[in-house]
Coordinates of C-alpha atoms and ligand atoms in Angstrom, one line a residue:
M653 CA -9.0 -12.1 -31.3
S654 CA -5.9 -13.6 -33.0
L655 CA -2.8 -14.1 -31.0
I656 CA 0.5 -13.8 -32.7
K657 CA 1.6 -17.4 -33.0
N658 CA 0.2 -19.8 -30.5
N659 CA 3.5 -21.7 -30.2
N660 CA 4.4 -24.3 -27.7
P661 CA 7.9 -22.9 -26.9
T662 CA 9.3 -26.4 -26.4
Q663 CA 8.5 -27.3 -30.0
T664 CA 10.5 -24.5 -31.5
K665 CA 13.9 -25.1 -33.1
S666 CA 15.5 -22.7 -30.7
W667 CA 14.2 -24.5 -27.6
K668 CA 15.6 -27.7 -28.9
E669 CA 18.9 -26.0 -29.5
L670 CA 18.8 -24.5 -26.0
D671 CA 18.3 -28.1 -24.7
Q672 CA 21.5 -29.2 -26.4
H673 CA 23.3 -26.1 -25.3
F674 CA 22.2 -26.8 -21.7
N675 CA 23.9 -30.1 -21.9
E676 CA 27.1 -28.4 -23.0
I677 CA 27.0 -25.7 -20.4
K678 CA 25.7 -27.5 -17.3
E679 CA 29.0 -28.9 -16.2
Q680 CA 30.8 -25.6 -16.6
S681 CA 31.0 -23.6 -13.4
L682 CA 30.6 -19.9 -13.2
I683 CA 34.3 -19.7 -12.3
D684 CA 35.1 -21.6 -15.5
L685 CA 33.0 -19.2 -17.5
F686 CA 34.9 -16.3 -15.9
K687 CA 38.2 -17.9 -16.7
K688 CA 37.3 -18.5 -20.3
E689 CA 35.8 -15.1 -20.9
S690 CA 37.6 -12.2 -19.4
N691 CA 35.3 -10.0 -21.5
R692 CA 32.0 -11.3 -20.0
L693 CA 31.1 -7.9 -18.7
A694 CA 31.1 -6.5 -22.2
Y695 CA 28.0 -8.3 -23.1
L696 CA 26.5 -9.3 -19.7
S697 CA 26.5 -5.9 -18.0
F698 CA 25.3 -2.4 -19.0
D699 CA 24.1 0.9 -17.7
E700 CA 20.5 1.9 -18.4
G701 CA 19.3 5.2 -17.1
N702 CA 20.1 5.3 -13.4
F703 CA 20.7 1.5 -13.2
Y704 CA 23.7 -0.7 -13.6
F705 CA 22.8 -4.3 -14.5
D706 CA 25.3 -7.2 -14.2
F707 CA 24.1 -10.6 -15.4
S708 CA 27.6 -12.0 -15.7
K709 CA 27.4 -14.2 -12.6
N710 CA 24.9 -16.4 -14.3
H711 CA 25.3 -19.6 -16.3
L712 CA 25.2 -17.8 -19.6
T713 CA 27.3 -17.4 -22.7
K714 CA 26.9 -15.5 -25.9
K715 CA 25.4 -18.6 -27.4
T716 CA 22.8 -18.8 -24.6
L717 CA 21.7 -15.3 -25.3
S718 CA 21.7 -15.7 -29.1
L719 CA 19.5 -18.9 -28.8
F720 CA 17.1 -17.0 -26.5
A721 CA 17.0 -14.2 -29.1
S722 CA 16.1 -16.7 -31.8
L723 CA 13.4 -18.2 -29.5
A724 CA 12.0 -14.7 -29.0
N725 CA 11.9 -14.3 -32.8
E726 CA 10.4 -17.6 -33.4
M727 CA 7.7 -16.9 -30.9
G728 CA 7.1 -13.4 -32.2
L729 CA 8.0 -11.3 -29.1
I730 CA 8.3 -8.0 -31.0
E731 CA 4.8 -8.3 -32.3
A732 CA 3.6 -9.4 -28.9
K733 CA 5.0 -6.3 -27.3
K734 CA 3.2 -4.1 -29.8
T735 CA -0.1 -5.8 -29.0
L736 CA 0.4 -5.0 -25.3
F737 CA 1.2 -1.3 -25.8
E738 CA -1.4 -0.8 -28.5
G739 CA -4.1 -2.2 -26.3
Q740 CA -5.2 -5.3 -28.2
K741 CA -7.3 -7.5 -26.0
I742 CA -4.6 -9.9 -25.0
N743 CA -6.3 -10.8 -21.7
K744 CA -8.4 -13.2 -23.8
T745 CA -10.2 -15.1 -21.1
E746 CA -11.7 -11.9 -19.8
D747 CA -11.8 -10.2 -23.2
R748 CA -9.8 -7.2 -22.0
A749 CA -6.9 -5.1 -23.1
V750 CA -3.9 -4.8 -20.8
L751 CA -3.0 -1.2 -20.6
H752 CA -1.2 -0.3 -17.4
T753 CA 1.4 1.3 -19.7
A754 CA -1.3 3.9 -20.8
L755 CA -1.4 5.0 -17.1
R756 CA 2.2 6.2 -17.4
N757 CA 2.1 7.4 -21.0
L758 CA 3.0 11.0 -19.9
K759 CA 4.1 11.8 -23.4
N760 CA 0.4 11.4 -24.3
K761 CA 0.8 9.1 -27.3
P762 CA -2.8 8.4 -28.5
I763 CA -4.3 5.1 -27.4
I764 CA -7.6 4.1 -28.7
L765 CA -9.7 1.3 -27.2
D766 CA -13.0 0.2 -28.7
G767 CA -13.1 3.5 -30.6
E768 CA -12.5 5.6 -27.5
S769 CA -9.5 7.7 -26.9
L770 CA -8.1 6.7 -23.5
M771 CA -5.6 9.3 -22.6
P772 CA -8.1 12.1 -21.8
L773 CA -9.7 9.7 -19.3
V774 CA -6.3 8.8 -17.8
F775 CA -5.3 12.5 -17.4
A776 CA -8.7 13.5 -16.0
E777 CA -8.3 11.0 -13.2
L778 CA -4.7 12.1 -12.6
Y779 CA -5.9 15.7 -12.2
K780 CA -8.6 14.6 -9.9
M781 CA -6.1 12.9 -7.7
K782 CA -3.8 16.0 -7.9
D783 CA -6.7 18.2 -6.8
F784 CA -7.8 16.0 -4.0
S785 CA -4.3 15.4 -2.6
T786 CA -3.4 19.1 -2.8
K787 CA -6.6 20.0 -0.9
L788 CA -5.7 17.5 1.8
R789 CA -2.2 18.8 2.1
E790 CA -3.1 22.4 2.1
G791 CA -5.9 21.9 4.6
Q792 CA -8.7 22.8 2.3
H793 CA -10.3 19.3 2.7
L794 CA -10.8 19.1 6.4
G795 CA -12.5 16.5 8.7
Y796 CA -15.9 16.9 10.2
T797 CA -14.6 19.0 13.1
S798 CA -12.6 21.2 10.7
K799 CA -9.3 19.5 11.7
R800 CA -6.7 18.5 9.1
I801 CA -6.6 14.9 7.8
E802 CA -3.5 13.3 9.4
N803 CA -4.0 9.6 8.8
I804 CA -5.0 7.9 5.5
V805 CA -6.2 4.3 5.7
N806 CA -6.2 2.4 2.4
I807 CA -8.6 -0.5 2.7
G808 CA -8.0 -3.0 -0.1
I809 CA -6.4 -6.4 -0.7
G810 CA -4.2 -8.1 -3.3
G811 CA -3.6 -5.7 -6.2
S812 CA -5.5 -3.0 -4.4
D813 CA -3.1 -3.1 -1.5
L814 CA 0.3 -4.6 -2.2
G815 CA 1.4 -2.0 -4.8
P816 CA 0.5 1.2 -2.9
K817 CA 1.8 -0.3 0.4
M818 CA 5.1 -1.3 -1.2
V819 CA 5.6 2.1 -2.9
C820 CA 4.7 4.2 0.2
E821 CA 7.1 2.2 2.3
A822 CA 9.8 2.5 -0.3
L823 CA 9.4 6.2 -0.6
K824 CA 9.2 7.1 3.1
P825 CA 11.8 9.9 2.7
Y826 CA 9.4 11.6 0.3
W827 CA 6.3 11.6 2.6
V828 CA 4.6 14.9 2.9
K829 CA 4.6 16.3 6.4
G830 CA 1.6 15.6 8.6
I831 CA 0.1 12.7 6.7
T832 CA 0.7 9.0 7.6
P833 CA -0.6 6.2 5.4
H834 CA -1.9 2.9 6.8
F835 CA -2.9 -0.2 4.9
I836 CA -5.5 -2.6 6.0
S837 CA -6.1 -5.8 3.9
N838 CA -6.7 -8.9 6.0
V839 CA -10.3 -9.8 6.9
D840 CA -8.8 -10.9 10.2
A841 CA -10.0 -8.1 12.5
S842 CA -6.6 -8.3 14.3
H843 CA -5.5 -6.2 11.4
I844 CA -8.0 -3.3 11.6
D845 CA -8.8 -3.4 15.3
P846 CA -5.6 -2.1 16.7
L847 CA -5.4 0.6 14.1
L848 CA -8.8 1.9 14.8
Q849 CA -8.0 2.0 18.5
K850 CA -5.3 4.5 17.9
L851 CA -6.9 6.6 15.2
N852 CA -8.9 9.7 15.7
P853 CA -12.0 9.8 13.4
E854 CA -11.8 13.6 13.1
T855 CA -8.4 13.4 11.4
T856 CA -8.7 10.1 9.5
L857 CA -9.6 9.5 5.8
F858 CA -10.5 6.0 4.5
I859 CA -9.7 5.1 0.9
I860 CA -11.8 2.1 0.0
A861 CA -9.8 0.6 -2.9
S862 CA -11.4 -2.2 -4.8
K863 CA -11.7 -2.7 -8.5
T864 CA -14.9 -4.7 -8.2
F865 CA -16.1 -3.2 -4.9
T866 CA -17.4 -6.7 -4.0
T867 CA -14.3 -8.3 -2.5
Q868 CA -15.3 -9.9 0.8
E869 CA -12.3 -8.8 2.9
T870 CA -12.3 -5.2 1.7
M871 CA -16.1 -4.7 2.0
T872 CA -16.0 -6.2 5.5
N873 CA -13.1 -3.9 6.6
A874 CA -14.8 -0.9 4.9
M875 CA -18.0 -1.6 6.8
T876 CA -16.1 -2.0 10.1
A877 CA -14.4 1.3 9.5
R878 CA -17.7 2.9 8.6
N879 CA -19.4 1.6 11.7
W880 CA -16.5 2.9 13.8
F881 CA -16.7 6.2 12.2
I882 CA -20.5 6.7 12.7
K883 CA -20.1 5.9 16.3
H884 CA -18.3 9.2 16.6
A885 CA -19.8 11.3 13.8
S886 CA -23.1 11.5 12.0
E887 CA -23.7 9.7 8.7
K888 CA -23.7 12.9 6.7
E889 CA -20.0 13.4 7.6
I890 CA -19.0 10.2 5.8
A891 CA -18.4 12.2 2.6
K892 CA -15.5 14.0 4.3
H893 CA -13.9 10.8 5.5
F894 CA -14.5 8.1 2.9
V895 CA -13.5 8.0 -0.7
A896 CA -13.6 5.1 -3.1
V897 CA -11.3 3.9 -5.8
S898 CA -13.1 1.5 -8.1
T899 CA -14.4 0.6 -11.6
N900 CA -17.9 -0.1 -10.1
S901 CA -19.8 3.1 -9.5
Q902 CA -23.0 1.2 -8.7
K903 CA -21.5 -0.7 -5.8
V904 CA -19.7 2.4 -4.6
S905 CA -23.0 4.3 -4.5
E906 CA -24.8 1.4 -2.8
F907 CA -22.1 1.5 -0.1
G908 CA -23.0 5.1 0.6
I909 CA -20.0 6.9 -0.9
D910 CA -20.9 9.9 -3.0
L911 CA -19.8 9.4 -6.6
Q912 CA -18.1 12.7 -6.4
N913 CA -15.8 11.0 -4.0
M914 CA -15.1 8.1 -6.3
F915 CA -11.8 7.8 -8.3
K916 CA -12.2 5.7 -11.4
F917 CA -10.1 3.2 -13.2
W918 CA -11.0 0.7 -15.9
D919 CA -11.2 -2.9 -16.6
W920 CA -8.1 -2.7 -18.8
V921 CA -6.1 -2.2 -15.6
G922 CA -5.3 -5.5 -13.9
G923 CA -5.4 -5.4 -10.1
R924 CA -1.7 -6.3 -9.7
Y925 CA -0.8 -3.7 -12.3
S926 CA -2.9 -1.0 -10.9
L927 CA -0.7 1.1 -8.6
W928 CA -0.2 3.5 -11.5
S929 CA -4.0 4.2 -11.6
S930 CA -6.2 5.8 -9.0
I931 CA -5.5 2.7 -6.9
G932 CA -2.3 4.8 -6.3
L933 CA -4.4 7.5 -4.6
S934 CA -2.9 6.6 -1.2
I935 CA 0.5 7.1 -2.8
V936 CA -0.4 10.5 -4.2
C937 CA -1.7 11.6 -0.8
T938 CA 1.5 10.3 0.9
I939 CA 4.3 11.5 -1.3
G940 CA 2.5 14.3 -3.2
Y941 CA 1.4 14.5 -6.8
D942 CA 4.8 15.6 -8.2
H943 CA 6.6 12.6 -6.8
F944 CA 3.8 10.3 -8.1
I945 CA 4.4 11.8 -11.5
D946 CA 8.1 11.0 -11.1
L947 CA 7.1 7.4 -10.3
L948 CA 5.1 7.3 -13.6
K949 CA 8.0 8.9 -15.4
G950 CA 10.3 6.2 -14.3
A951 CA 7.9 3.5 -15.4
E952 CA 7.5 5.3 -18.8
K953 CA 11.2 5.3 -19.3
M954 CA 11.4 1.6 -18.6
D955 CA 8.4 1.1 -21.1
E956 CA 10.4 2.9 -23.8
H957 CA 13.6 0.9 -23.0
F958 CA 11.6 -2.3 -23.2
L959 CA 9.9 -1.4 -26.4
N960 CA 12.9 0.0 -28.2
S961 CA 16.2 -1.4 -26.9
P962 CA 17.8 -4.3 -28.7
L963 CA 17.6 -7.7 -27.0
E964 CA 21.2 -7.8 -25.9
S965 CA 20.8 -4.7 -23.7
N966 CA 17.1 -5.0 -23.0
A967 CA 17.0 -5.5 -19.2
P968 CA 13.4 -6.9 -18.7
T969 CA 13.9 -9.3 -21.7
L970 CA 17.2 -10.5 -20.5
M971 CA 15.9 -11.1 -17.0
A972 CA 13.0 -13.0 -18.5
F973 CA 15.4 -15.2 -20.5
I974 CA 17.5 -15.8 -17.5
G975 CA 14.4 -16.8 -15.5
I976 CA 13.3 -19.2 -18.2
W977 CA 16.8 -20.6 -18.5
Y978 CA 16.9 -21.6 -14.9
N979 CA 13.3 -22.6 -14.6
N980 CA 12.9 -24.7 -17.7
F981 CA 16.4 -26.1 -18.2
F982 CA 18.1 -26.1 -14.8
K983 CA 14.7 -26.9 -13.2
T984 CA 15.4 -24.5 -10.4
Q985 CA 11.7 -23.8 -9.4
T986 CA 12.2 -20.7 -7.3
Q987 CA 13.7 -17.2 -7.7
A988 CA 14.8 -15.0 -4.8
I989 CA 14.4 -11.3 -4.8
L990 CA 16.9 -9.8 -2.3
P991 CA 16.8 -6.0 -2.0
Y992 CA 19.6 -4.6 0.2
D993 CA 17.4 -1.8 1.2
Q994 CA 15.0 -1.8 4.2
R995 CA 12.7 0.5 2.3
L996 CA 12.1 -2.3 -0.2
A997 CA 10.8 -4.5 2.6
Y998 CA 7.6 -5.2 0.7
F999 CA 9.1 -5.5 -2.7
S1000 CA 9.4 -9.2 -2.9
K1001 CA 5.9 -9.7 -1.6
Y1002 CA 4.7 -7.3 -4.2
L1003 CA 6.5 -9.2 -6.9
Q1004 CA 5.3 -12.5 -5.6
Q1005 CA 1.8 -11.5 -6.5
A1006 CA 2.7 -9.7 -9.7
D1007 CA 4.6 -12.7 -11.0
M1008 CA 2.9 -15.8 -9.5
E1009 CA -0.6 -14.5 -10.2
S1010 CA 0.4 -13.7 -13.7
N1011 CA 2.4 -16.8 -14.7
G1012 CA 1.2 -19.4 -12.3
K1013 CA -0.8 -21.1 -15.1
S1014 CA -0.9 -24.6 -16.5
T1015 CA -3.1 -24.1 -19.5
D1016 CA -1.7 -22.6 -22.6
R1017 CA -3.2 -20.0 -24.9
N1018 CA -4.9 -22.7 -27.0
G1019 CA -6.6 -24.1 -23.9
D1020 CA -4.3 -27.1 -23.8
K1021 CA -2.6 -28.6 -20.7
I1022 CA 1.0 -27.4 -20.4
K1023 CA 3.7 -30.1 -20.1
Y1024 CA 6.6 -27.8 -19.2
E1025 CA 7.3 -25.6 -16.3
T1026 CA 5.8 -22.1 -16.2
G1027 CA 5.7 -19.5 -13.4
Q1028 CA 8.6 -19.5 -10.8
I1029 CA 8.0 -19.3 -7.1
I1030 CA 9.1 -15.8 -6.1
W1031 CA 10.2 -15.1 -2.6
G1032 CA 12.7 -13.0 -0.7
E1033 CA 13.5 -10.6 2.1
P1034 CA 15.7 -7.5 2.4
G1035 CA 19.4 -8.0 3.0
T1036 CA 21.1 -8.2 5.4
N1037 CA 18.3 -9.8 7.4
G1038 CA 18.0 -12.8 5.1
Q1039 CA 21.7 -13.5 5.5
H1040 CA 21.0 -14.5 9.1
A1041 CA 18.1 -16.7 8.1
F1042 CA 17.7 -18.5 4.8
Y1043 CA 20.9 -17.8 3.0
Q1044 CA 22.4 -20.9 4.5
L1045 CA 20.3 -22.9 2.1
I1046 CA 21.2 -20.7 -0.8
H1047 CA 24.9 -21.2 -0.1
Q1048 CA 25.0 -24.9 0.9
G1049 CA 21.6 -26.4 0.2
T1050 CA 20.9 -29.0 -2.5
K1051 CA 18.8 -26.6 -4.5
I1052 CA 20.0 -23.9 -6.8
I1053 CA 18.3 -20.6 -6.2
P1054 CA 18.9 -17.8 -8.7
C1055 CA 18.9 -14.5 -6.8
D1056 CA 18.3 -10.9 -7.8
F1057 CA 20.4 -8.6 -5.7
I1058 CA 19.1 -5.1 -5.7
A1059 CA 20.6 -2.0 -4.0
A1060 CA 20.9 1.8 -4.2
A1061 CA 24.4 3.3 -4.2
L1062 CA 23.3 6.4 -2.3
P1063 CA 21.2 6.1 0.8
A1064 CA 18.5 8.6 1.9
H1065 CA 20.2 9.1 5.3
N1066 CA 23.7 10.3 6.3
K1067 CA 24.9 7.3 8.2
T1068 CA 27.6 6.4 5.8
D1069 CA 29.0 3.7 8.0
H1070 CA 25.7 1.8 7.9
H1071 CA 25.4 2.1 4.2
D1072 CA 28.9 1.0 3.5
K1073 CA 28.4 -2.1 5.6
L1074 CA 25.1 -2.8 3.8
V1075 CA 26.6 -2.5 0.4
A1076 CA 29.7 -4.4 1.4
N1077 CA 27.4 -7.3 2.3
F1078 CA 25.4 -6.9 -0.9
I1079 CA 28.6 -7.2 -3.0
A1080 CA 30.3 -9.9 -0.9
Q1081 CA 27.3 -12.2 -1.1
T1082 CA 27.2 -12.3 -4.9
E1083 CA 30.9 -13.0 -5.0
A1084 CA 30.8 -15.7 -2.3
L1085 CA 27.8 -17.4 -3.9
M1086 CA 29.8 -17.6 -7.2
K1087 CA 33.2 -18.5 -5.8
G1088 CA 32.3 -20.5 -2.7
K1089 CA 35.1 -21.4 -0.3
D1090 CA 37.5 -24.1 -1.3
I1091 CA 39.3 -26.7 0.8
L1092 CA 42.6 -25.0 0.7
T1093 CA 41.3 -21.8 2.2
I1094 CA 39.4 -23.6 4.8
K1095 CA 42.4 -25.7 5.7
S1096 CA 44.5 -22.7 6.1
E1097 CA 41.9 -21.0 8.2
L1098 CA 41.5 -24.0 10.5
G1099 CA 45.3 -24.5 10.6
Q1100 CA 45.6 -21.2 12.4
K1101 CA 43.4 -22.5 15.1
N1102 CA 44.6 -24.8 17.8
I1103 CA 43.0 -28.0 16.5
S1104 CA 44.4 -31.3 15.4
N1105 CA 44.7 -32.5 11.8
E1106 CA 42.1 -35.1 12.5
E1107 CA 39.6 -32.5 13.6
I1108 CA 40.4 -30.4 10.6
K1109 CA 39.8 -33.4 8.3
A1110 CA 36.5 -34.1 10.0
L1111 CA 35.3 -30.5 9.8
L1112 CA 36.3 -29.9 6.2
P1113 CA 33.3 -31.3 4.4
F1114 CA 30.9 -29.1 6.4
K1115 CA 32.9 -26.0 5.8
V1116 CA 33.3 -26.3 2.1
F1117 CA 31.1 -24.0 0.0
E1118 CA 30.9 -25.2 -3.6
G1119 CA 29.8 -21.8 -4.9
N1120 CA 28.6 -21.8 -8.5
R1121 CA 25.3 -20.2 -7.3
P1122 CA 23.9 -17.7 -9.8
T1123 CA 23.0 -14.1 -9.1
S1124 CA 22.1 -11.0 -11.0
T1125 CA 23.0 -7.6 -9.7
L1126 CA 20.9 -4.4 -10.1
L1127 CA 22.5 -1.3 -8.7
M1128 CA 20.7 2.0 -9.0
D1129 CA 22.1 5.4 -8.0
K1130 CA 19.3 6.2 -5.5
L1131 CA 15.9 4.9 -4.5
T1132 CA 13.9 7.9 -5.9
P1133 CA 10.3 7.8 -7.1
E1134 CA 11.5 7.8 -10.6
N1135 CA 13.9 4.8 -10.1
L1136 CA 11.3 2.9 -8.2
G1137 CA 8.9 3.4 -11.1
S1138 CA 11.5 2.0 -13.4
L1139 CA 12.3 -0.9 -11.1
I1140 CA 8.6 -2.0 -10.9
A1141 CA 8.1 -1.6 -14.6
L1142 CA 11.2 -3.7 -15.2
Y1143 CA 9.7 -6.6 -13.4
E1144 CA 6.3 -6.1 -15.0
H1145 CA 7.9 -6.5 -18.4
K1146 CA 10.0 -9.4 -17.3
I1147 CA 6.7 -11.1 -16.3
F1148 CA 5.1 -10.2 -19.6
V1149 CA 8.0 -11.7 -21.7
Q1150 CA 8.0 -14.9 -19.6
G1151 CA 4.3 -15.4 -19.8
F1152 CA 4.4 -14.8 -23.6
I1153 CA 7.2 -17.3 -24.1
W1154 CA 5.5 -19.9 -21.8
N1155 CA 2.4 -19.3 -24.0
V1156 CA 0.1 -18.5 -21.0
F1157 CA -2.4 -15.8 -20.5
S1158 CA -0.6 -13.7 -17.9
F1159 CA -3.4 -11.2 -17.2
D1160 CA -6.2 -13.3 -15.8
Q1161 CA -6.4 -14.9 -12.3
W1162 CA -9.0 -17.6 -12.1
G1163 CA -7.3 -19.1 -9.0
V1164 CA -8.0 -15.9 -7.1
E1165 CA -11.6 -15.9 -8.4
L1166 CA -12.1 -19.5 -7.2
G1167 CA -10.8 -18.5 -3.7
K1168 CA -13.4 -15.7 -3.5
Q1169 CA -16.2 -18.1 -4.5
L1170 CA -15.3 -21.0 -2.2
A1171 CA -15.1 -18.8 0.9
D1172 CA -18.5 -17.4 0.2
N1173 CA -20.1 -20.8 0.0
I1174 CA -18.6 -22.1 3.2
L1175 CA -19.4 -18.8 4.9
T1176 CA -23.1 -19.4 4.2
E1177 CA -22.8 -22.8 5.8
I1178 CA -21.0 -21.5 8.8
K1179 CA -23.6 -18.8 9.3
T1180 CA -26.6 -21.1 8.9
G1181 CA -25.1 -24.3 10.3
D1182 CA -26.5 -26.0 7.2
L1183 CA -23.6 -28.1 5.9
Q1184 CA -23.5 -29.2 2.3
E1185 CA -23.1 -32.9 1.6
S1186 CA -21.0 -32.2 -1.4
H1187 CA -17.9 -31.5 0.8
D1188 CA -15.3 -34.3 1.2
F1189 CA -15.2 -35.8 4.6
S1190 CA -12.1 -34.0 5.7
T1191 CA -13.6 -30.6 4.9
Q1192 CA -16.9 -31.6 6.5
K1193 CA -15.1 -32.5 9.7
I1194 CA -13.1 -29.2 9.8
I1195 CA -16.3 -27.2 9.4
K1196 CA -17.9 -29.1 12.2
K1197 CA -14.9 -28.7 14.5
Y1198 CA -15.0 -25.0 13.8
L1199 CA -18.7 -24.8 14.6
S1200 CA -18.3 -26.8 17.8
H1201 CA -15.6 -24.4 19.0
K1202 CA -17.6 -21.4 17.9
N1203 CA -20.8 -22.7 19.7
K1204 CA -18.9 -23.0 23.0
F1205 CA -18.7 -19.2 23.2
Ligands
G6Q2433 C1 -5.0 -8.9 -8.9 C2 -6.0 -9.8 -8.5 C3 -6.4 -9.6 -7.0 C4 -7.3 -8.4 -6.7 C5 -7.8 -8.6 -5.4 C6 -8.7 -7.4 -5.0 O1 -4.5 -8.8 -10.1 O2 -7.1 -9.7 -9.3 O3 -5.3 -9.6 -6.2 O4 -6.5 -7.3 -6.9 O5 -8.6 -9.7 -5.3 O6 -9.7 -7.2 -5.9 P1 -10.6 -5.9 -5.9 O7 -9.7 -4.8 -6.2 O8 -11.7 -6.1 -6.9 O9 -11.1 -5.8 -4.5

């Protein structure tokens, strides 16, 4: 399969110009940029759908954006976007197309893969989810003692867990009455045990979500759930309480789940991009089908924006540029995601996987070792909690941490006082990070206290905030299913653009595969006590230590 232009981005003319431009801009503070350009908002902020984007508090000028636009042209970004949406096999190391966008193609534009029309398959699965979730909600699908299902347990990990968990948490105000979702991922039984203790098997449905249906953690938890269930009910009742979401019907069948209770998806849906597929079954059951469709609609809107908007107002592309600017030129290493919304508690964790698994690569698309920086370290917590924890380092540390501040203007509750305070903090932080606090202000503050000039002098260096810390602001009107869909798709496309420019394959994850394989090998040794000589001496000793502890009990 041919891949646009296999460019090393650092060898392009635009990259070299960006390098020179960086030397011009690096000494200019954000405040300088604001003083020079009173019209910054005209080109660094815009409304798009229900979102307002403000990128002005970043170390950017018109020239920066125009050089990035040239870089995108030199690399062939427009053609690359087409290959994504058309379903070319851009996940080359796995020989797969990358078509999560087909899952929210509600306008039903034809998509053909290997001669097969995909949209009928996508809609068939959507309707199956609709049917199932309606039956649950309306009490047509009952448990083995004819009671309604009240608890749904999604058993999955990584891409089969983080997306649905994040979305269900974010959309709590939309939960259908009488159904509570739970998410079990860790193979540590401390995760599943306490949950099983409080669940009633008569009213519990397990969704075993695994693309491969071979993942150790998921299969172990699924088996534990199954064993717990058949302690209370006979095996033939499993059909009413266990459904599977997978691409692997053989393994689903072997596990003992009737294929009628299997929801399909396909190898062209990557795990971390799969919440739009039947991996989203727990979402559909939790918020209802119509709201799930709204989620898809929001993502579809963002897809269209990404495909069709010019670069200067193309939110995912600009965010990708900003990330590359900091990562590769300012050498910032990390990117904080700071949603001022408790409902987005899992959003940064979700993005951590989406981004770091996609672009945490050091081999380029030609198979060569990469000599420049690629994927950023993504992290974050909801505000205002983070303010009382790690913001100290963002304000006064030695590292520059670009931050995305995200908030919804309207809350889902009526406690206006809480929300005004939340939003006040959200706005105040971006301003403070940019402006800092200068000596004069601090002097005057300290002057009002009853302390000597000498003490003031001694305290000053600790109290100064240099500011000049970059932030981007994303303000949506409300955290609705539709807006959440757009927000997630926004970051998905940001990741795509960055991976494309960095010249990596964003849609494989060999590091994850390695983890799966290594654990299996050591597990065999732990179970048999037969240690392999091939381990290094440190690893050998740790295994032996574990076995000696284990054998004491
Ligand atoms: C995602 C990754 C990974 C995967 C999990 C679970 O893109 O591939 O996080 O989702 O390892 O895999 P299964 O869905 O196959 O159980």
